[in-house]
Coordinates of C-alpha atoms in Angstrom, one line a residue:
X92 CA -23.8 5.2 -13.1
X93 CA -22.2 4.2 -16.4
X94 CA -19.9 7.3 -16.3
X95 CA -18.6 6.5 -12.9
X96 CA -18.0 2.9 -13.9
X97 CA -15.9 4.1 -16.8
X98 CA -14.1 6.5 -14.5
X99 CA -13.2 3.8 -12.0
X100 CA -12.2 1.4 -14.7
X101 CA -10.0 4.0 -16.4
X102 CA -8.3 4.9 -13.1
X103 CA -7.6 1.2 -12.5
X104 CA -6.5 0.0 -15.9
X105 CA -4.5 3.1 -16.8
X106 CA -1.9 1.4 -14.6
X107 CA -1.6 -1.6 -16.9
X108 CA 0.0 0.1 -19.9
X109 CA 3.1 1.2 -17.9
X110 CA 4.0 -2.2 -16.6
X111 CA 6.3 -2.7 -19.6
X112 CA 8.9 -0.6 -17.8
X113 CA 10.9 -3.8 -17.4
X114 CA 11.2 -6.7 -15.0
X115 CA 13.3 -6.4 -11.9
X116 CA 16.8 -7.6 -12.7
X117 CA 17.9 -7.7 -9.0
X118 CA 16.7 -9.5 -6.0
X119 CA 15.4 -7.3 -3.1
X120 CA 18.2 -8.7 -1.0
X121 CA 20.7 -7.3 -3.6
X122 CA 18.9 -3.9 -3.5
X123 CA 19.1 -4.0 0.4
X124 CA 22.8 -4.9 0.2
X125 CA 23.4 -1.9 -2.1
X126 CA 21.6 0.4 0.3
X127 CA 23.6 -1.1 3.2
X128 CA 26.8 -0.2 1.4
X129 CA 25.6 3.4 0.8
X130 CA 24.5 3.7 4.5
X131 CA 27.8 2.4 5.6
X132 CA 29.5 5.0 3.5
X133 CA 27.2 7.6 5.1
X134 CA 28.3 6.5 8.6
X135 CA 32.0 6.6 7.5
X136 CA 31.6 10.1 6.1
X137 CA 29.9 11.2 9.3
X138 CA 32.6 9.7 11.5
X139 CA 35.2 11.5 9.4
X140 CA 33.5 14.8 10.1
X141 CA 31.7 15.3 6.8
X142 CA 28.0 15.5 7.9
X143 CA 26.8 17.0 4.5
X144 CA 28.3 14.1 2.6
X145 CA 26.7 11.7 5.0
X146 CA 23.3 13.3 4.6
X147 CA 23.5 13.1 0.8
X148 CA 24.5 9.4 0.9
X149 CA 21.4 8.6 3.0
X150 CA 19.4 10.5 0.3
X151 CA 21.2 8.4 -2.3
X152 CA 20.0 5.2 -0.5
X153 CA 16.4 6.5 -0.2
X154 CA 15.8 8.1 -3.6
X155 CA 18.3 6.1 -5.6
X156 CA 17.2 2.7 -4.4
X157 CA 14.4 2.6 -2.0
X158 CA 12.1 4.6 -4.3
X159 CA 13.6 4.2 -7.8
X160 CA 14.1 0.4 -7.6
X161 CA 10.5 0.0 -6.4
X162 CA 11.4 -1.3 -2.9
X163 CA 9.1 1.2 -1.2
X164 CA 6.1 0.5 -3.4
X165 CA 6.5 -3.3 -3.2
X166 CA 6.7 -3.0 0.6
X167 CA 3.5 -1.0 0.7
X168 CA 1.6 -3.3 -1.6
X169 CA 2.9 -6.7 -0.4
X170 CA 3.8 -6.1 3.3
X171 CA 1.8 -3.1 4.3
X172 CA 1.5 0.7 4.1
X173 CA 2.3 1.1 7.8
X174 CA 5.6 -0.9 7.4
X175 CA 6.7 1.3 4.5
X176 CA 5.8 4.3 6.6
X177 CA 7.9 3.0 9.5
X178 CA 10.9 2.5 7.2
X179 CA 10.5 6.1 5.9
X180 CA 10.4 7.3 9.4
X181 CA 13.6 5.4 10.1
X182 CA 15.3 7.0 7.1
X183 CA 14.2 10.3 8.7
X184 CA 15.7 9.3 12.0
X185 CA 19.1 8.6 10.4
X186 CA 19.0 12.0 8.5
X187 CA 17.8 13.8 11.7
X188 CA 20.6 12.3 13.7
X189 CA 23.1 13.5 11.1
X190 CA 21.6 17.0 10.9
X191 CA 21.3 17.4 14.6
X192 CA 25.0 16.5 15.1
X193 CA 24.3 13.4 17.3
X194 CA 27.1 11.2 18.6
X195 CA 28.7 8.9 16.0
X196 CA 27.5 5.9 17.8
X197 CA 23.9 7.1 17.7
X198 CA 24.0 7.7 14.0
X199 CA 25.5 4.2 13.5
X200 CA 22.8 2.7 15.7
X201 CA 20.0 4.4 13.7
X202 CA 21.6 3.3 10.4
X203 CA 21.9 -0.3 11.7
X204 CA 18.2 -0.3 12.7
X205 CA 17.3 0.9 9.2
X206 CA 19.6 -1.7 7.5
X207 CA 18.0 -4.5 9.6
X208 CA 14.5 -3.4 8.6
X209 CA 15.5 -3.3 4.9
X210 CA 16.9 -6.9 5.0
X211 CA 13.9 -8.1 6.9
X212 CA 11.6 -6.7 4.3
X213 CA 13.8 -8.0 1.5
X214 CA 13.5 -11.5 2.9
X215 CA 9.7 -11.2 2.8
X216 CA 9.7 -9.8 -0.8
X217 CA 12.2 -12.2 -2.3
X218 CA 10.9 -15.6 -3.4
X219 CA 12.6 -18.7 -1.7
X220 CA 16.1 -19.4 -3.2
X221 CA 15.2 -23.0 -3.5
X222 CA 11.7 -24.5 -3.8
X223 CA 10.4 -27.2 -1.4
X224 CA 10.4 -29.6 -4.4
X225 CA 14.0 -28.9 -5.1
X226 CA 14.9 -29.4 -1.4
X227 CA 13.1 -32.8 -1.4
X228 CA 15.0 -33.9 -4.5
X229 CA 18.3 -33.0 -2.8
X230 CA 17.2 -34.9 0.3
X231 CA 16.2 -37.9 -1.7
X232 CA 19.6 -38.0 -3.4
X233 CA 21.2 -38.0 0.0
X234 CA 18.8 -40.7 1.3
X235 CA 19.6 -42.8 -1.8
X236 CA 23.3 -42.7 -1.0
X237 CA 22.6 -43.5 2.7
X238 CA 20.5 -46.5 1.6
X239 CA 23.2 -47.7 -0.7
X240 CA 25.8 -47.4 2.1
X241 CA 23.6 -49.4 4.4
X242 CA 23.1 -52.1 1.9
X243 CA 26.9 -52.3 1.5
X244 CA 27.2 -52.7 5.2
X245 CA 28.7 -49.3 5.8
X246 CA 26.5 -48.5 8.9
X247 CA 29.0 -46.1 10.4
X248 CA 28.8 -43.8 7.4
X249 CA 25.1 -44.5 6.5
X250 CA 23.7 -43.3 9.8
X251 CA 25.3 -39.8 9.9
X252 CA 24.6 -39.4 6.2
X253 CA 20.9 -40.2 6.8
X254 CA 20.7 -38.1 10.0
X255 CA 22.4 -35.0 8.6
X256 CA 20.4 -35.1 5.3
X257 CA 17.2 -35.2 7.3
X258 CA 18.3 -32.3 9.7
X259 CA 19.6 -30.2 6.8
X260 CA 16.9 -30.5 4.2
X261 CA 13.9 -31.1 6.4
X262 CA 14.6 -29.4 9.7
X263 CA 17.1 -26.5 9.2
X264 CA 15.7 -25.6 5.8
X265 CA 12.4 -24.7 7.5
X266 CA 10.6 -27.3 5.4
X267 CA 9.4 -28.9 8.6
X268 CA 8.2 -25.6 10.0
X269 CA 6.2 -24.9 6.8
X270 CA 4.7 -28.4 6.7
X271 CA 3.3 -27.8 10.2
X272 CA 2.0 -24.3 9.4
X273 CA 0.7 -24.8 5.9
X274 CA -0.3 -28.4 6.0
X275 CA -0.8 -29.9 9.5
X276 CA 1.0 -31.1 12.6
X277 CA -0.2 -34.6 11.8
X278 CA 1.6 -34.6 8.4
X279 CA 4.8 -33.6 10.2
X280 CA 4.3 -36.2 12.9
X281 CA 4.1 -39.0 10.3
X282 CA 7.4 -37.9 8.9
X283 CA 9.0 -37.6 12.4
X284 CA 7.7 -41.1 13.4
X285 CA 9.0 -42.7 10.2
X286 CA 12.4 -41.0 10.7
X287 CA 12.6 -42.2 14.3
X288 CA 11.7 -45.7 13.2
X289 CA 14.2 -45.8 10.3
X290 CA 17.0 -44.4 12.5
X291 CA 16.4 -47.1 15.1
X292 CA 16.5 -49.7 12.3
X293 CA 19.9 -48.4 11.1
X294 CA 21.4 -48.3 14.6
X295 CA 20.1 -51.8 15.4
X296 CA 21.5 -53.3 12.2
X297 CA 18.0 -54.3 11.0
X298 CA 17.4 -56.2 7.7
X299 CA 19.2 -54.4 4.8
X300 CA 16.3 -54.6 2.3
X301 CA 13.7 -53.4 4.9
X302 CA 15.9 -50.6 6.3
X303 CA 16.9 -49.4 2.8
X304 CA 13.2 -49.4 1.8
X305 CA 12.3 -47.5 4.9
X306 CA 14.9 -44.8 4.1
X307 CA 13.5 -44.5 0.6
X308 CA 9.9 -44.4 1.9
X309 CA 10.8 -41.5 4.2
X310 CA 12.2 -39.6 1.2
X311 CA 9.1 -40.3 -0.8
X312 CA 6.9 -39.1 2.1
X313 CA 8.8 -35.9 2.5
X314 CA 8.7 -35.4 -1.3
X315 CA 4.9 -35.9 -1.3
X316 CA 4.5 -33.3 1.5
X317 CA 6.9 -30.9 -0.3
X318 CA 4.7 -31.1 -3.4
X319 CA 1.5 -30.5 -1.3
X320 CA 3.3 -27.6 0.4
X321 CA 4.3 -26.0 -2.9
X322 CA 0.7 -26.2 -4.2
X323 CA -0.7 -24.9 -0.9
X324 CA 1.7 -22.0 -0.6
X325 CA 1.5 -21.3 -4.3
X326 CA -2.2 -20.8 -3.9
X327 CA -1.7 -18.8 -0.8
X328 CA 0.9 -16.6 -2.5
X329 CA -1.3 -16.1 -5.5
X330 CA -4.3 -15.0 -3.4
X331 CA -1.9 -12.9 -1.4
X332 CA -0.9 -11.1 -4.6
X333 CA -4.6 -10.7 -5.5
X334 CA -5.2 -9.2 -2.0
X335 CA -2.2 -6.9 -2.3
X336 CA -3.4 -5.7 -5.8
X337 CA -6.9 -5.2 -4.5
X338 CA -5.8 -3.2 -1.5
X339 CA -3.7 -0.8 -3.7
X340 CA -6.6 0.4 -5.7
X341 CA -9.1 0.1 -2.8
X342 CA -6.8 2.1 -0.4
X343 CA -5.7 4.7 -2.9
X344 CA -9.0 4.9 -4.8
X345 CA -11.2 5.0 -1.7
X346 CA -10.3 8.6 -0.8
X347 CA -10.9 9.7 -4.4
X348 CA -14.2 7.9 -4.8
X349 CA -15.4 9.3 -1.5
X350 CA -14.8 12.8 -2.6
X351 CA -16.0 12.4 -6.2
X352 CA -19.0 10.3 -5.1
X353 CA -20.0 12.8 -2.4
X354 CA -19.8 15.7 -4.8
X355 CA -21.8 13.9 -7.4
X356 CA -24.4 12.9 -4.8
X357 CA -24.3 16.5 -3.6
X358 CA -25.1 17.9 -7.1
X359 CA -27.9 15.3 -7.6
X360 CA -29.3 16.5 -4.2
X361 CA -29.2 20.0 -5.5
X362 CA -31.2 19.0 -8.6
X363 CA -33.6 17.1 -6.5
X364 CA -34.3 20.2 -4.4
X365 CA -34.4 22.4 -7.5
X366 CA -37.1 20.3 -8.9
X367 CA -39.1 20.6 -5.6
X368 CA -38.6 24.4 -5.5
X369 CA -39.5 24.8 -9.1
X370 CA -42.7 22.7 -8.6
X371 CA -43.7 24.8 -5.6
X372 CA -43.1 28.1 -7.5
X373 CA -44.6 26.8 -10.7
X374 CA -41.4 27.5 -12.8
X375 CA -39.2 25.2 -14.9
X376 CA -36.5 23.5 -12.9
X377 CA -32.9 24.3 -13.6
X378 CA -30.6 21.2 -13.8
X379 CA -27.0 21.3 -12.6
X380 CA -24.8 19.5 -15.1
X381 CA -22.6 16.8 -13.7
X382 CA -20.4 17.0 -16.8
X383 CA -17.8 19.3 -15.2
X384 CA -17.3 16.9 -12.3
X385 CA -16.8 13.9 -14.6
X386 CA -14.6 16.0 -16.9
X387 CA -12.5 17.0 -13.8
X388 CA -12.2 13.4 -12.8
X389 CA -11.2 12.3 -16.3
X390 CA -8.6 15.1 -16.6
X391 CA -7.3 13.8 -13.3
X392 CA -6.8 10.4 -14.8
X393 CA -5.1 11.8 -17.9
X394 CA -2.8 14.0 -15.7
X395 CA -2.0 10.9 -13.5
X396 CA -1.0 8.9 -16.6
X397 CA 1.2 11.8 -17.8
X398 CA 2.8 12.3 -14.4
X399 CA 3.5 8.6 -14.0
X400 CA 5.1 8.4 -17.4
X401 CA 7.3 11.4 -16.6
X402 CA 8.4 10.0 -13.3
X403 CA 9.1 6.5 -14.7
X404 CA 11.0 8.1 -17.7
X405 CA 13.1 10.4 -15.5
X406 CA 13.8 7.5 -13.2
X407 CA 15.8 5.9 -15.9
X408 CA 18.2 8.8 -16.0
X409 CA 18.7 9.2 -12.3
X410 CA 17.0 9.2 -8.9
X411 CA 16.1 12.9 -8.7
X412 CA 12.6 11.9 -9.9
X413 CA 12.0 10.3 -6.5
X414 CA 12.5 13.5 -4.7
X415 CA 10.5 15.4 -7.4
X416 CA 7.6 13.0 -6.9
X417 CA 7.5 13.6 -3.1
X418 CA 7.4 17.4 -3.8
X419 CA 4.7 17.1 -6.4
X420 CA 2.6 14.9 -4.0
X421 CA 3.1 17.2 -1.1
X422 CA 2.2 20.4 -3.1
X423 CA -0.8 18.6 -4.6
X424 CA -2.0 17.6 -1.1
X425 CA -1.8 21.2 0.2
X426 CA -3.6 22.6 -2.9
X427 CA -6.3 19.9 -2.2
X428 CA -6.4 21.1 1.5
X429 CA -7.3 24.7 0.3
X430 CA -9.8 23.5 -2.2
X431 CA -11.5 21.0 0.1
X432 CA -11.6 23.6 2.9
X433 CA -13.3 26.1 0.7
X434 CA -15.8 23.5 -0.7
X435 CA -16.6 22.2 2.8
X436 CA -17.4 25.7 4.0
X437 CA -19.5 26.4 0.9
X438 CA -21.6 23.3 1.6
X439 CA -22.0 24.1 5.3
X440 CA -23.3 27.6 4.4
X441 CA -26.1 26.0 2.4
X442 CA -26.9 23.2 4.8
X443 CA -30.3 24.4 6.0
X444 CA -33.4 24.2 3.9
X445 CA -34.1 27.9 4.4
X446 CA -30.6 28.9 3.4
X447 CA -30.8 26.7 0.3
X448 CA -34.2 28.2 -0.7
X449 CA -32.8 31.7 -0.3
X450 CA -29.7 30.7 -2.3
X451 CA -31.9 29.2 -5.1
X452 CA -34.1 32.3 -5.3
X453 CA -31.1 34.6 -5.3
X454 CA -29.7 32.8 -8.3
X455 CA -33.0 32.8 -10.1
X456 CA -33.3 29.0 -10.0
X457 CA -29.6 28.6 -11.0
X458 CA -28.2 26.0 -8.6
X459 CA -24.5 26.6 -8.6
X460 CA -22.5 29.6 -9.8
X461 CA -19.6 29.1 -12.1
X462 CA -16.9 29.7 -9.5
X463 CA -18.4 27.1 -7.1
X464 CA -18.9 24.6 -10.0
X465 CA -15.2 25.1 -10.9
X466 CA -14.2 24.5 -7.3
X467 CA -16.2 21.2 -7.2
X468 CA -14.7 20.1 -10.6
X469 CA -11.2 21.1 -9.5
X470 CA -11.7 19.2 -6.2
X471 CA -12.5 16.0 -8.2
X472 CA -9.5 16.6 -10.4
X473 CA -7.1 16.9 -7.4
X474 CA -8.7 13.9 -5.7
X475 CA -8.1 11.7 -8.7
X476 CA -4.7 13.2 -9.7
X477 CA -3.3 12.8 -6.2
X478 CA -4.2 9.2 -6.0
X479 CA -4.0 8.2 -9.7
X480 CA -0.3 8.7 -10.4
X481 CA 0.5 6.8 -7.2
X482 CA -1.9 3.9 -8.1
X483 CA -0.2 3.6 -11.5
X484 CA 3.3 3.6 -10.0
X485 CA 2.2 1.0 -7.4
X486 CA 1.0 -1.4 -10.2
X487 CA 4.1 -0.6 -12.3
X488 CA 6.2 -1.8 -9.4
X489 CA 4.1 -5.0 -9.0
X490 CA 4.3 -5.8 -12.7
X491 CA 8.0 -5.0 -13.0
X492 CA 8.8 -7.4 -10.1
X493 CA 6.5 -10.2 -11.3
X494 CA 8.2 -13.3 -12.6
X495 CA 5.4 -15.1 -14.4
X496 CA 2.0 -14.8 -16.0
X497 CA 0.3 -16.2 -12.9
X498 CA 1.3 -13.0 -11.0
X499 CA 0.0 -10.8 -13.7
X500 CA -3.3 -12.6 -13.6
X501 CA -3.5 -12.2 -9.8
X502 CA -2.8 -8.5 -10.1
X503 CA -5.5 -8.1 -12.7
X504 CA -8.0 -10.0 -10.6
X505 CA -7.2 -7.8 -7.7
X506 CA -7.8 -4.7 -9.8
X507 CA -11.1 -6.1 -11.1
X508 CA -12.4 -6.9 -7.6
X509 CA -11.4 -3.5 -6.2
X510 CA -13.2 -1.8 -9.1
X511 CA -16.4 -3.7 -8.2
X512 CA -16.0 -2.7 -4.5
X513 CA -15.4 0.9 -5.4
X514 CA -18.5 0.9 -7.5
X515 CA -20.5 -0.4 -4.6
X516 CA -19.0 2.4 -2.4
X517 CA -20.0 5.0 -5.0
X518 CA -23.5 3.5 -5.2
X519 CA -23.8 3.6 -1.4
X520 CA -22.9 7.2 -1.4
X521 CA -25.5 8.0 -4.1
X522 CA -28.2 6.0 -2.4
X523 CA -27.5 7.8 0.9
X524 CA -27.6 11.1 -0.8
X525 CA -31.0 10.4 -2.2
X526 CA -32.5 9.2 1.1
X527 CA -31.0 11.6 3.6
X528 CA -32.6 14.9 4.3
X529 CA -30.8 18.0 2.9
X530 CA -29.1 19.2 6.1
X531 CA -27.7 15.9 7.4
X532 CA -26.4 15.1 3.9
X533 CA -24.7 18.4 3.4
X534 CA -23.3 18.3 7.0
X535 CA -22.0 14.7 6.5
X536 CA -20.3 15.6 3.2
X537 CA -18.7 18.7 4.7
X538 CA -17.4 16.8 7.7
X539 CA -15.9 14.1 5.4
X540 CA -14.1 16.8 3.5
X541 CA -12.9 18.4 6.7
X542 CA -11.5 15.1 7.8
X543 CA -9.7 14.8 4.5
X544 CA -8.2 18.3 5.1
X545 CA -6.6 17.1 8.4
X546 CA -5.4 13.9 6.8
X547 CA -3.9 15.7 3.8
X548 CA -2.1 18.2 6.0
X549 CA -0.3 15.3 7.7
X550 CA 0.4 13.5 4.5
X551 CA 1.7 16.7 2.8
X552 CA 4.2 17.3 5.6
X553 CA 5.3 13.7 5.4
X554 CA 6.0 14.1 1.7
X555 CA 8.1 17.2 2.3
X556 CA 10.0 15.2 5.0
X557 CA 10.7 12.4 2.5
X558 CA 11.8 15.0 0.0
X559 CA 14.2 16.5 2.5
X560 CA 12.5 19.9 2.6
X561 CA 11.7 19.4 6.3
X562 CA 14.0 17.8 8.9
X563 CA 11.5 16.3 11.4
X564 CA 11.6 15.8 15.1
X565 CA 10.5 12.2 15.7
X566 CA 8.3 11.3 18.6
X567 CA 9.4 8.0 20.1
X568 CA 6.7 5.3 20.4
X569 CA 4.1 7.3 18.4
X570 CA 2.3 5.0 15.8
X571 CA 2.4 5.5 12.0
X572 CA -1.1 5.4 10.5
X573 CA -0.3 6.4 6.9
X574 CA -3.9 5.9 5.6
X575 CA -5.0 8.7 8.0
X576 CA -1.9 10.9 7.4
X577 CA -0.7 10.3 10.9
X578 CA 3.1 10.1 11.3
X579 CA 5.3 10.4 14.4
X580 CA 6.7 13.8 13.5
X581 CA 6.2 16.9 15.7
X582 CA 5.9 19.0 12.5
X583 CA 3.1 17.0 10.9
X584 CA 1.2 16.4 14.2
X585 CA 1.5 20.1 15.1
X586 CA 0.2 21.1 11.6
X587 CA -2.7 18.6 11.9
X588 CA -3.6 20.0 15.4
X589 CA -3.7 23.5 14.0
X590 CA -5.8 22.3 11.0
X591 CA -8.1 20.5 13.4
X592 CA -8.7 23.6 15.4
X593 CA -9.3 25.6 12.2
X594 CA -11.7 23.0 10.9
X595 CA -13.7 22.7 14.1
X596 CA -13.9 26.5 14.4
X597 CA -15.0 26.8 10.8
X598 CA -17.6 24.0 11.2
X599 CA -19.0 25.6 14.4
X600 CA -19.1 29.1 13.0
X601 CA -20.6 27.9 9.7
X602 CA -23.3 26.0 11.4
X603 CA -24.1 29.0 13.7
X604 CA -24.3 31.3 10.6
X605 CA -26.5 28.8 8.8
X606 CA -28.8 28.5 11.8
X607 CA -29.1 32.3 12.1
X608 CA -30.0 32.6 8.4
X609 CA -32.6 29.9 8.8
X610 CA -34.2 31.8 11.8
X611 CA -34.3 35.0 9.8
X612 CA -35.8 33.3 6.7
X613 CA -38.4 31.7 9.0

């Protein structure tokens, strides 16, 4: 248990040391504007008949800005993985329209859709240009001038000054909308009622002192609500950052911990059955060492750190690292597919008590041969490596875009909570492994790995699409579920369908063979 805690903590906190890559010097709107300029260039090149140049310019926008500037990773962590997946699909739509020689207007329409999505996300990622407190101060200054005008008897100029300041700084600035959403409709109604009352006082030439004070009171009331709103939204934003940080490690680490935890539980189950077999046969029990699995996981963490450093370093010299990262992730996924498929079939073949007993006796109480043990350790390595480098890059993007120690604290708290949750997941897998009979446990572990196979096939194809190795055919209206490796591409869905058929056939044949062996042994 202590080893797995160290493993999870290392996977999480390895991300922290790379956050010094530098704070974001541009707003996300500025990054979106740069991408818009590049995409406009792409459309212009396509309209002039240079499709190759247009295609490269779209790649410039994707690899040179969407990935390298951290736009993608911030979108994934702060808005959602599905949203980032949809943007990537839209990039593919633009490139596909260019490669397929579509009409100029169709290419332009796809590019405009992408640009709109980028600006929409940039608005969500960027902090407000002016805080609610600053807005209330500007409003108070305008109200002070309106009050002074009224006291001087300049009602004709005081009323529009008062009305326009209220409309501009309370209504049109969305301060009113946020007071209703984040505080309460009652708070807003108090402001509206006082505004209506004060406006009537101005128009009816009410007492100068009372009317002037009413104008000032309205400013103070709005300022008080702006302060409450800032605190409320600050807390909400802080906890939102905690949640985003938590979900990064939980989402990316969940797959790794499922695989690693299942393999560890599986090996412990082997030892448990070895002890029982040894006791029945009156011979010393052979213990399977978990060390290779832990070593494979730790090597995965080290390789993740090295890969993240390489990608971050290369990024400073150009955007080619973005494409290289997609290729590395895609290749790693397909290697993982092969290893997981082999491991799953090996587990299925030993799923019955009789098969396992025969296997044990055939190995003279040696539980796992060297090649199988290497396969299990390598599976853990790939599971951690595939997720680890991505986790580090996610956190690097969050730290680089942070603008204060409060954000750093929120990110660290999210990491800590996710580590605790992943430990609980691991513990649940181990407990289930101890309590479940041999066959159901082996079968459940194998099915889990088969599901990962299908998911990784889709994810691997998607990485190759992003890298430009595959030009996809997009299926209109099909959802993107990135966590399951599901993307609206005919290529990825077709590959997953084939993988699913192979997996189901392998599972069926494996269970049939295991059942026949059990009958013969009986």
